[in-house]
Short mmCIF file of C-alpha atoms in Angstrom, two decimals:
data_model
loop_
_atom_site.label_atom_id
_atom_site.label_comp_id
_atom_site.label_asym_id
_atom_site.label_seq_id
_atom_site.Cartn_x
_atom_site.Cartn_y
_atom_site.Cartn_z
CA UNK A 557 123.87 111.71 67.81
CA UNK A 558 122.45 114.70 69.82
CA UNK A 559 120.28 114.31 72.28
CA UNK A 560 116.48 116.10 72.37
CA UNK A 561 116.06 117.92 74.89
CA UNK A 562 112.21 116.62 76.76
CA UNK A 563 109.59 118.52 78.16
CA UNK A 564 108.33 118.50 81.78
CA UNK A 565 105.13 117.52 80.40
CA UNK A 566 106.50 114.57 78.52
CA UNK A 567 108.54 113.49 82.01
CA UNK A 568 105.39 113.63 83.72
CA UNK A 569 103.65 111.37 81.01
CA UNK A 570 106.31 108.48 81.23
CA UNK A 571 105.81 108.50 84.92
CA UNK A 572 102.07 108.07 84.47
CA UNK A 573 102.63 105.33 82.28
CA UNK A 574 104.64 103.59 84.61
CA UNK A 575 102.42 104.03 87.81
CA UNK A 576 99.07 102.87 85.69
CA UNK A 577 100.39 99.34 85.91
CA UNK A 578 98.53 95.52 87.10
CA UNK A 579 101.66 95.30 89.17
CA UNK A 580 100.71 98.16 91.39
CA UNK A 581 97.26 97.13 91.65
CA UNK A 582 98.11 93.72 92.60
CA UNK A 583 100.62 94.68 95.79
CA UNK A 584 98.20 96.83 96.60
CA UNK A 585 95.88 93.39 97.64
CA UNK A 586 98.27 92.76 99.97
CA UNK A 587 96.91 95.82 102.37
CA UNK A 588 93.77 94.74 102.58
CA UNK A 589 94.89 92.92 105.80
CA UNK A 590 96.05 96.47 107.30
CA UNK A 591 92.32 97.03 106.95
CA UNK A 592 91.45 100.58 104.69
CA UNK A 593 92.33 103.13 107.18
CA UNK A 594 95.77 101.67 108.39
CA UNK A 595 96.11 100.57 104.48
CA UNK A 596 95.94 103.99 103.76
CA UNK A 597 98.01 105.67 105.78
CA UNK A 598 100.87 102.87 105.39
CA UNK A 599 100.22 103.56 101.38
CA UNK A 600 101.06 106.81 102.16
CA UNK A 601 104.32 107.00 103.94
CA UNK A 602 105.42 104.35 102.06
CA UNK A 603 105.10 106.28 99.09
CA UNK A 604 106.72 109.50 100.87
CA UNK A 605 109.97 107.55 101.54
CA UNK A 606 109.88 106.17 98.59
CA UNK A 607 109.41 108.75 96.33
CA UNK A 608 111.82 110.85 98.17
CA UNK A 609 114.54 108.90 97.27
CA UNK A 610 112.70 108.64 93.81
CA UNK A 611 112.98 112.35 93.13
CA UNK A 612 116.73 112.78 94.73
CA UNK A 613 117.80 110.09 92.06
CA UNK A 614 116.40 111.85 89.37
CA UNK A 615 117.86 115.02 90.70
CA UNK A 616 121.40 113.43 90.32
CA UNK A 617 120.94 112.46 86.64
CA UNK A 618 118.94 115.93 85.98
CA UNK A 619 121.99 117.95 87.42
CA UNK A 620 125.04 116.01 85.90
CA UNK A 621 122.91 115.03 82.86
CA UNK A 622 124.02 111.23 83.06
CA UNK A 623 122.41 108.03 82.70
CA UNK A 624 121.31 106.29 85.95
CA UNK A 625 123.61 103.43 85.66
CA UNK A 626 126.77 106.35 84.68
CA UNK A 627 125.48 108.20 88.14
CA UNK A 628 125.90 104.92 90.23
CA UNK A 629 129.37 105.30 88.34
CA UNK A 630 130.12 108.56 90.10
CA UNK A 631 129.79 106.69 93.53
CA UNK A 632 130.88 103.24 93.28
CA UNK A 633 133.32 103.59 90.16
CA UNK A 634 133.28 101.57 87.11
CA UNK A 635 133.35 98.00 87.92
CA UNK A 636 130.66 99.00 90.59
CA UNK A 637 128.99 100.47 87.83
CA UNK A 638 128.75 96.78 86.18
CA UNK A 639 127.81 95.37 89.35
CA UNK A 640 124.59 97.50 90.05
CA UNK A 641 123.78 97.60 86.30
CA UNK A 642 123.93 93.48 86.62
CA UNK A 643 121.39 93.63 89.83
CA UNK A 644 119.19 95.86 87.55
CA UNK A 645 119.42 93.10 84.72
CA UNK A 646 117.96 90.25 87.35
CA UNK A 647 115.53 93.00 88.78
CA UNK A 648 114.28 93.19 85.63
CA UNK A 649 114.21 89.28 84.48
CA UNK A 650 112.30 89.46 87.69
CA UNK A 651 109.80 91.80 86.81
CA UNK A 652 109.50 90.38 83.24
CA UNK A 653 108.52 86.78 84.67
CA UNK A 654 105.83 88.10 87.57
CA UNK A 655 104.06 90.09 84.97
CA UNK A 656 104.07 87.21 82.63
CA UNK A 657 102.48 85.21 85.20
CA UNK A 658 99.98 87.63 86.37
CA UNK A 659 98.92 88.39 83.10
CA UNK A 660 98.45 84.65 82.09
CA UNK A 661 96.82 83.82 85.28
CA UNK A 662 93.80 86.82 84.40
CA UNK A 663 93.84 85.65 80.72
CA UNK A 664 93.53 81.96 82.27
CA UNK A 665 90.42 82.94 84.43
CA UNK A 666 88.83 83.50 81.68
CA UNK A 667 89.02 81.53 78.88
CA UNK A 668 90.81 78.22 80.64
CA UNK A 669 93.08 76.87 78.37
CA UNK A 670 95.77 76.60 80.43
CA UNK A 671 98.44 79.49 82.64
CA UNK A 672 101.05 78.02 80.56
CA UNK A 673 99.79 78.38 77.29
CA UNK A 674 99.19 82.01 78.19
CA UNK A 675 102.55 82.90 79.50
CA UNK A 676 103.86 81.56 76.07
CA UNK A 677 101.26 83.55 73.87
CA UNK A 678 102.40 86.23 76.23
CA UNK A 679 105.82 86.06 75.72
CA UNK A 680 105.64 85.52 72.24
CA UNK A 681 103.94 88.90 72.06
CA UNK A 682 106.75 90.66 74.06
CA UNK A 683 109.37 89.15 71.88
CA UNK A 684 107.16 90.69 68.54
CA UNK A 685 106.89 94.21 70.34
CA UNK A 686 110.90 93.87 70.78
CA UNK A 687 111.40 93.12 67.12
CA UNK A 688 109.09 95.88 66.16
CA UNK A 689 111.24 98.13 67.99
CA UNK A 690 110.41 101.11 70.54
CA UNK A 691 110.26 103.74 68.55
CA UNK A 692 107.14 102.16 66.46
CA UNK A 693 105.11 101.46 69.45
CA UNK A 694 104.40 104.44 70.79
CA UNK A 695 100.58 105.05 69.49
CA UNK A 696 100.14 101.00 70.68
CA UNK A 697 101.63 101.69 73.87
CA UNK A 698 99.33 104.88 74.37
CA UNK A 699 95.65 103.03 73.46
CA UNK A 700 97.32 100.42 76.03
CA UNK A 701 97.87 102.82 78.62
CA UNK A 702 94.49 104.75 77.63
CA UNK A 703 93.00 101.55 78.07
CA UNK A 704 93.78 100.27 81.45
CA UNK A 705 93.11 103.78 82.72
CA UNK A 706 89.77 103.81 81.41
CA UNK A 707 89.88 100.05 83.65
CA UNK A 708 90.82 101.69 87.04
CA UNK A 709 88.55 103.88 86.93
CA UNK A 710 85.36 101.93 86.33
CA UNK A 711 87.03 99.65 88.98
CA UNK A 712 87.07 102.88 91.26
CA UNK A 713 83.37 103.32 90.68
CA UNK A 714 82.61 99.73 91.59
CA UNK A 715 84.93 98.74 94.45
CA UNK A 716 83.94 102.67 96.18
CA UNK A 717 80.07 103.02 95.26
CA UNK A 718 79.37 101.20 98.99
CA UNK A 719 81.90 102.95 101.44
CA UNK A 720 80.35 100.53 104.04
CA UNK A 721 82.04 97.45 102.72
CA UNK A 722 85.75 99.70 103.15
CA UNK A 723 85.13 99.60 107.10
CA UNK A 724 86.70 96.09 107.26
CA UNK A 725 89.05 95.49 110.36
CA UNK A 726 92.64 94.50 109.87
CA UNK A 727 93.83 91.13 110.01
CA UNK A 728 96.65 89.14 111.73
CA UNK A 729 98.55 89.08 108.69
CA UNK A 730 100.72 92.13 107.44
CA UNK A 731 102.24 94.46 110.16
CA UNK A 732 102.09 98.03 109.52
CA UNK A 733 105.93 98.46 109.23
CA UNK A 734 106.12 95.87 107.10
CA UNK A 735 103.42 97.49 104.89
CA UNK A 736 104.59 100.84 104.74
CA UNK A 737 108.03 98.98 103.29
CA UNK A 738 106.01 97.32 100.54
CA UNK A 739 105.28 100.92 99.61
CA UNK A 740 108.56 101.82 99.76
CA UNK A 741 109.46 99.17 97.49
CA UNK A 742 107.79 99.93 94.51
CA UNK A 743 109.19 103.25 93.83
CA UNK A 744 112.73 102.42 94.54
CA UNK A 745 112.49 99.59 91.69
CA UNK A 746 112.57 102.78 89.51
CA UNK A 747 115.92 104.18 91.10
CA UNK A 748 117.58 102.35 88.20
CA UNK A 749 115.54 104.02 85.21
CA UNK A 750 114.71 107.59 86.58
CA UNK A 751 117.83 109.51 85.83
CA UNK A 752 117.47 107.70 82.03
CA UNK A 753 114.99 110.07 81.53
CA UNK A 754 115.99 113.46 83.75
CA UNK A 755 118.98 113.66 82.10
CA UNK A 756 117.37 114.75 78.82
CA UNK A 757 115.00 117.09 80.61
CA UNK A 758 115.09 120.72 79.61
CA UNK A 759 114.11 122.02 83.12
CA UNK A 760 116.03 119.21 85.34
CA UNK A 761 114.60 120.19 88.61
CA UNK A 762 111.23 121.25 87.69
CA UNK A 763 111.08 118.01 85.37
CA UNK A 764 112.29 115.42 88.29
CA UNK A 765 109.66 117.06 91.03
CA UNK A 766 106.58 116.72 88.30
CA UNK A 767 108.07 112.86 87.55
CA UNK A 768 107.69 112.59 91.30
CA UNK A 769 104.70 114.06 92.13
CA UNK A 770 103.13 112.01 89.19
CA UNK A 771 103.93 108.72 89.65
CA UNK A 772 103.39 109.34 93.83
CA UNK A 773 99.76 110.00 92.94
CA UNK A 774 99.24 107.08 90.39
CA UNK A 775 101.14 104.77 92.61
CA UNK A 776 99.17 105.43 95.35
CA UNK A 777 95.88 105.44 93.52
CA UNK A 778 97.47 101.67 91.91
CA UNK A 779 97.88 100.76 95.29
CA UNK A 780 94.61 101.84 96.70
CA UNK A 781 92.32 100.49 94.14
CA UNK A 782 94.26 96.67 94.34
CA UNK A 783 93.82 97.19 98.65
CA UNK A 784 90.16 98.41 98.09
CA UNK A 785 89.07 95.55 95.17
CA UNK A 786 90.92 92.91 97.72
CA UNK A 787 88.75 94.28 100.51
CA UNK A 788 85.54 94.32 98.29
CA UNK A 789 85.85 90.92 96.64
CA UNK A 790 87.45 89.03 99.50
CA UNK A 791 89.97 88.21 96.80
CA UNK A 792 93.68 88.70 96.71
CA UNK A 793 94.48 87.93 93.06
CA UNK A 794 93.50 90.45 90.79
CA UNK A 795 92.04 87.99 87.59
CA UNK A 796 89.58 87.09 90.13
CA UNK A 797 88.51 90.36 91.56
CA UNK A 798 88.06 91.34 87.67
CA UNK A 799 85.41 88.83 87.69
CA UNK A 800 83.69 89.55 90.58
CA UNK A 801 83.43 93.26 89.60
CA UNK A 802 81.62 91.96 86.30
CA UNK A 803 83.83 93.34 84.19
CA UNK A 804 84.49 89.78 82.20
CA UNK A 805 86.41 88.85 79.29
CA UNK A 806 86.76 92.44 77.99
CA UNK A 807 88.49 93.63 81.18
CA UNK A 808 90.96 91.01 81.20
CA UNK A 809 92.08 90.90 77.70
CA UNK A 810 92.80 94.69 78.38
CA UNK A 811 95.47 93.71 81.39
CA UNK A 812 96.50 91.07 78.89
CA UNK A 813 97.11 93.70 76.27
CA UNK A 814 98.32 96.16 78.96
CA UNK A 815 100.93 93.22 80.61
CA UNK A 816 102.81 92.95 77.13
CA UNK A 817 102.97 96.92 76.22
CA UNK A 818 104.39 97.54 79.99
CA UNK A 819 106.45 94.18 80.14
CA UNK A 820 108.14 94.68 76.85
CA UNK A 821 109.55 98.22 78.71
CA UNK A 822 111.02 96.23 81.32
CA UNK A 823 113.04 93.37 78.85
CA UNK A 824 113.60 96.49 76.74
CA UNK A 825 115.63 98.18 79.87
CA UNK A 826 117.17 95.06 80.84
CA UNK A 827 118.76 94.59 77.35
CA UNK A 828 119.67 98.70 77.59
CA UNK A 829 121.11 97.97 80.85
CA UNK A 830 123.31 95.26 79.32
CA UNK A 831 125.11 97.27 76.79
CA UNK A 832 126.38 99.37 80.07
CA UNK A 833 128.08 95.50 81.41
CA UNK A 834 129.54 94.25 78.41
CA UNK A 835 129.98 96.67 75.34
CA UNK A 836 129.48 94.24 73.07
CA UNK A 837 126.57 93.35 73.83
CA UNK A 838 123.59 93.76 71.47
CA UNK A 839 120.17 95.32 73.43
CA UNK A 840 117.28 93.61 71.32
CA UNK A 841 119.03 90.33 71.64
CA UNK A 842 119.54 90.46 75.39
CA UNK A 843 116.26 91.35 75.77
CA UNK A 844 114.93 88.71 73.88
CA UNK A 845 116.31 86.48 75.88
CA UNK A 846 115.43 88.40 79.15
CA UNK A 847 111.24 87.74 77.88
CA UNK A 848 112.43 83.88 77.11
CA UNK A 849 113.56 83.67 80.55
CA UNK A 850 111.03 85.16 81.99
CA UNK A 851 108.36 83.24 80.23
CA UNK A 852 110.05 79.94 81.56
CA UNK A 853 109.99 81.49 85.34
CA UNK A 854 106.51 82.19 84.80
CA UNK A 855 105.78 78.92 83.58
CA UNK A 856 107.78 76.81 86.07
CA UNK A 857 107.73 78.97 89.05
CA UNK A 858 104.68 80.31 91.75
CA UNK A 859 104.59 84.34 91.69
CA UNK A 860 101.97 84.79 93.53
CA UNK A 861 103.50 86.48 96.23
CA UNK A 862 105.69 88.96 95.69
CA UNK A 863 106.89 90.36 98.34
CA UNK A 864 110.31 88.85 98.91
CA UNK A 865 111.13 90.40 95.80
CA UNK A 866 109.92 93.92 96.43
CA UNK A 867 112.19 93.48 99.75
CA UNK A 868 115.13 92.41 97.90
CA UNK A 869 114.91 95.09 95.37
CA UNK A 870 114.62 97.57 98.64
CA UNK A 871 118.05 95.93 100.50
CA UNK A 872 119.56 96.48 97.47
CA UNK A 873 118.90 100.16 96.28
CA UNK A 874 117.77 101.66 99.31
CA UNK A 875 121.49 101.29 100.68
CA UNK A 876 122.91 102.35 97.21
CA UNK A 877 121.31 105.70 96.99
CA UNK A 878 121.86 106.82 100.09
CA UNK A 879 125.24 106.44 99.75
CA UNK A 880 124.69 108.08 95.67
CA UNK A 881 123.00 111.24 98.13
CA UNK A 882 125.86 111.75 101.00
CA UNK A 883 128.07 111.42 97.09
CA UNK A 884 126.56 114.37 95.26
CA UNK A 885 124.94 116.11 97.71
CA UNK A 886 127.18 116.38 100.97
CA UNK A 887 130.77 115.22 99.57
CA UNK A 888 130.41 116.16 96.16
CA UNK A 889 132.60 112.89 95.11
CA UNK A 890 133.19 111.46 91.50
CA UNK A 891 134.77 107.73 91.48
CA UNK A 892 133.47 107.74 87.81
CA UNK A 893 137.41 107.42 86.92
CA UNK A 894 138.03 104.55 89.10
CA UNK A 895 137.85 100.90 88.78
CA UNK A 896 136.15 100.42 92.16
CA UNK A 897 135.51 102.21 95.29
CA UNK A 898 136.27 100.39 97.88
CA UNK A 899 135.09 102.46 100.69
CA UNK A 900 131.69 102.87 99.03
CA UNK A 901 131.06 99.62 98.40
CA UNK A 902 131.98 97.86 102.02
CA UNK A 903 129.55 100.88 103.07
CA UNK A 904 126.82 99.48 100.54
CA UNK A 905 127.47 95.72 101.79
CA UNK A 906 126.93 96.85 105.48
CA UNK A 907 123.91 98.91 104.30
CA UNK A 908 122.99 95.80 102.42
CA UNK A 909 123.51 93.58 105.77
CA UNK A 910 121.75 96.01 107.67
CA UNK A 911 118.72 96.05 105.93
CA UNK A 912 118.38 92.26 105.92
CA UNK A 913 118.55 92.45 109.51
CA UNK A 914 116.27 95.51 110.33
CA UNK A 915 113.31 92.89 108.52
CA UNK A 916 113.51 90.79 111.66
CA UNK A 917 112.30 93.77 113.26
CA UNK A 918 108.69 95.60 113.28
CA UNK A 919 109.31 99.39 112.63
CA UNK A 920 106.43 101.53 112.10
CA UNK A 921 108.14 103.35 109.59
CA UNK A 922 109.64 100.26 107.64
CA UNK A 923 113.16 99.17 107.12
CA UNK A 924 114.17 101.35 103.89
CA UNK A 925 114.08 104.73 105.59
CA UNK A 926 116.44 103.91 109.06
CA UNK A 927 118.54 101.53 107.03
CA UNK A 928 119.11 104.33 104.50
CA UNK A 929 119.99 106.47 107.87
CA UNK A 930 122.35 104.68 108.91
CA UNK A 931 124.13 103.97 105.87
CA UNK A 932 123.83 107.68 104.43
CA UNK A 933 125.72 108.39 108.17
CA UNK A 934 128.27 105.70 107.76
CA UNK A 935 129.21 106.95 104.16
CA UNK A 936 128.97 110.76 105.02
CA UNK A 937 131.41 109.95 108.47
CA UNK A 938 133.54 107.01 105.88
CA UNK A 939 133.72 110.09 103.24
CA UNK A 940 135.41 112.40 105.30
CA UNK A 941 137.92 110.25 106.50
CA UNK A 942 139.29 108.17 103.57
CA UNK A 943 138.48 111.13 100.48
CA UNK A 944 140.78 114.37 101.05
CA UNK A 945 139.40 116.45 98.04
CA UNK A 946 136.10 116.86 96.34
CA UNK A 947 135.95 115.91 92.65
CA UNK A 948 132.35 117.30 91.48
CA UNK A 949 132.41 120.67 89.76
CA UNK A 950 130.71 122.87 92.23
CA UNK A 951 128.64 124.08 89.55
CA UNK A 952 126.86 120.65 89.59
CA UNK A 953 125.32 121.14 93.04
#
């Protein structure tokens, strides 16, 4: 079937979409113990190194017009193909439980019959949208959007109307490093999805810097209005902040709404991603049973904190694309053919190791951006030893 070429507008859209989200909002309470200014400013180049790497991702899939998991292909061969395109399957169980849980704890605050019954009406509403299909639920999936953005920014206008309240100094709880990493981390849980969409763009380049600069902006904005509500309300869970601003049952039945129209995306992906690990495999079904494990994670588990998880999802990918970069960019090397690239993937395990143990350490810059240093060095230095001949077309580049 051929392919439809998109629009940069339409790119820029998706990437809206996926920055409007609870998720943001809610890491973004975490930096109200940076205080606002240092919040800020570790929002920011967070968000810098993060998108970054967002935007030279998308670049890769743009140029060579592959999917994201067939560009991780190029690098890491086949096999290591499966491997990063299983990671992306747990990310995403991941994701599909915390946002089940948020969105039953707001629904919870206000009408108390229980998280648990919530996460199941929740997940029974996923499983629906999944049946229904995607290409039925776009006009849903809009008023959704529309909705929450119409949310953000009457909570702009009532966590900002008293600047004075903002002026708040920071706490002895979250380091600066270790905030500017928690901004990292949110954008690089798209590395796996970005190129999906860049490779159908009809002006690659301009299409991948629009995707960036759009979901940079929203992110940050997420981000800011979760630090600024936590700051205002004293609160660092978002159901109860929603109270506290007045905004009442209406407000959270539209993150309810909102939770299963962005959740059903990421059980959607994770059954995609599962049709790249075992042909076989049938999407809707997989991700069926992605939400069903997700709604028993949010039942049984405590989310509240997420923040190991963002970190995980940064050890992981952070170390990957760098070494997809010093691949397509500097060694112009395609693996694509070969079961598994050794070289390339005892880089990504040292990257990996490296990561875990640059968390022990404070750096005002967080861990993603000298980890990806150091492994983007060892694979460009590796690269040059063990590959003799370049395997990209040079057209490509």
């Amino acid at each position: 079937m051929e392919n439809k070429k998109t629009s940069t507008l339409s790119n820029g859209l998706i990437w809206f979409g996926a920055g409007v989200s609870i998720a943001e909002i809610l890491t973004g309470t975490y930096f109200g113990e940076l205080g606002f200014k240092k919040g800020l400013l570790a929002i920011f180049i967070g968000h810098i190194i993060g998108c970054a790497l967002f935007f030279l991702a998308g670049l890769i899939g743009g140029k060579t017009e592959k999917s994201a998991m067939e560009t991780v292909a190029l690098s890491f061969g086949k096999f290591g193909c499966k491997f990063f395109a299983l990671l992306n399957v747990i990310q995403l169980i991941g994701w599909t439980g915390i946002m089940i849980y948020d969105g039953a704890l707001s629904a919870n605050t206000a009408l108390h019959t229980g998280k648990w019954v919530w996460c199941l009406v929740i997940g029974a509403l996923i499983i629906v949208w999944i049946l229904i299909g995607l290409s039925n639920l776009g006009k849903v999936s809009t008023c959704a959007m529309a909705a929450l953005f119409v949310l953000t920014i009457v909570l702009c206008v009532i966590i900002f109307k008293d600047a004075s309240k903002l002026s708040g100094e920071a706490s002895d709880g979250m380091s600066f490093g270790a905030g500017v990493e928690l901004a990292v981390a949110m954008p690089l849980s798209w590395l796996p999805l970005i190129s999906d969409y860049t490779r159908e763009a009809e002006k690659p380049v301009k299409a991948t810097l629009i995707s960036t600069i759009v979901y940079f902006a929203t992110s940050c904005w997420m981000y800011i209005i979760g630090m600024g509500a936590a700051i205002f309300t004293g609160e660092g869970d978002i159901a109860s902040i929603m109270v506290k601003a007045g905004l009442g049952i209406v407000g959270l039945l539209i993150i309810v709404f909102s939770t299963v129209t962005t959740t059903f995306l990421d059980a959607y992906s994770a059954g995609v991603s599962s049709e790249s690990i075992i042909s076989k495999a049938k999407g809707k079904w997989v991700a069926i049973g992605v939400t069903v494990l997700g709604t028993v994670g949010a039942i049984l588990l405590p989310m509240d904190d997420i923040t190991d998880f963002l970190y995980l999802i940064g050890s992981v990918f952070a170390p990957m694309i760098a070494i997809q970069i010093a691949d397509f960019f500097i060694l112009k090397n395609d693996s694509s053919e070969k079961k598994l690239d050794i070289v390339r993937f005892i880089v990504w395990v040292i990257g990996f190791i490296a990561y875990r143990l640059l968390m022990k350490v404070d750096i005002p810059c967080g861990n993603s951006f000298p980890d990806m240093m150091i492994t983007f060095a060892l694979m460009t230095v590796a690269g040059k030893v063990f590959i003799r001949k370049p395997a990209l077309p040079a057209d490509t580049i």
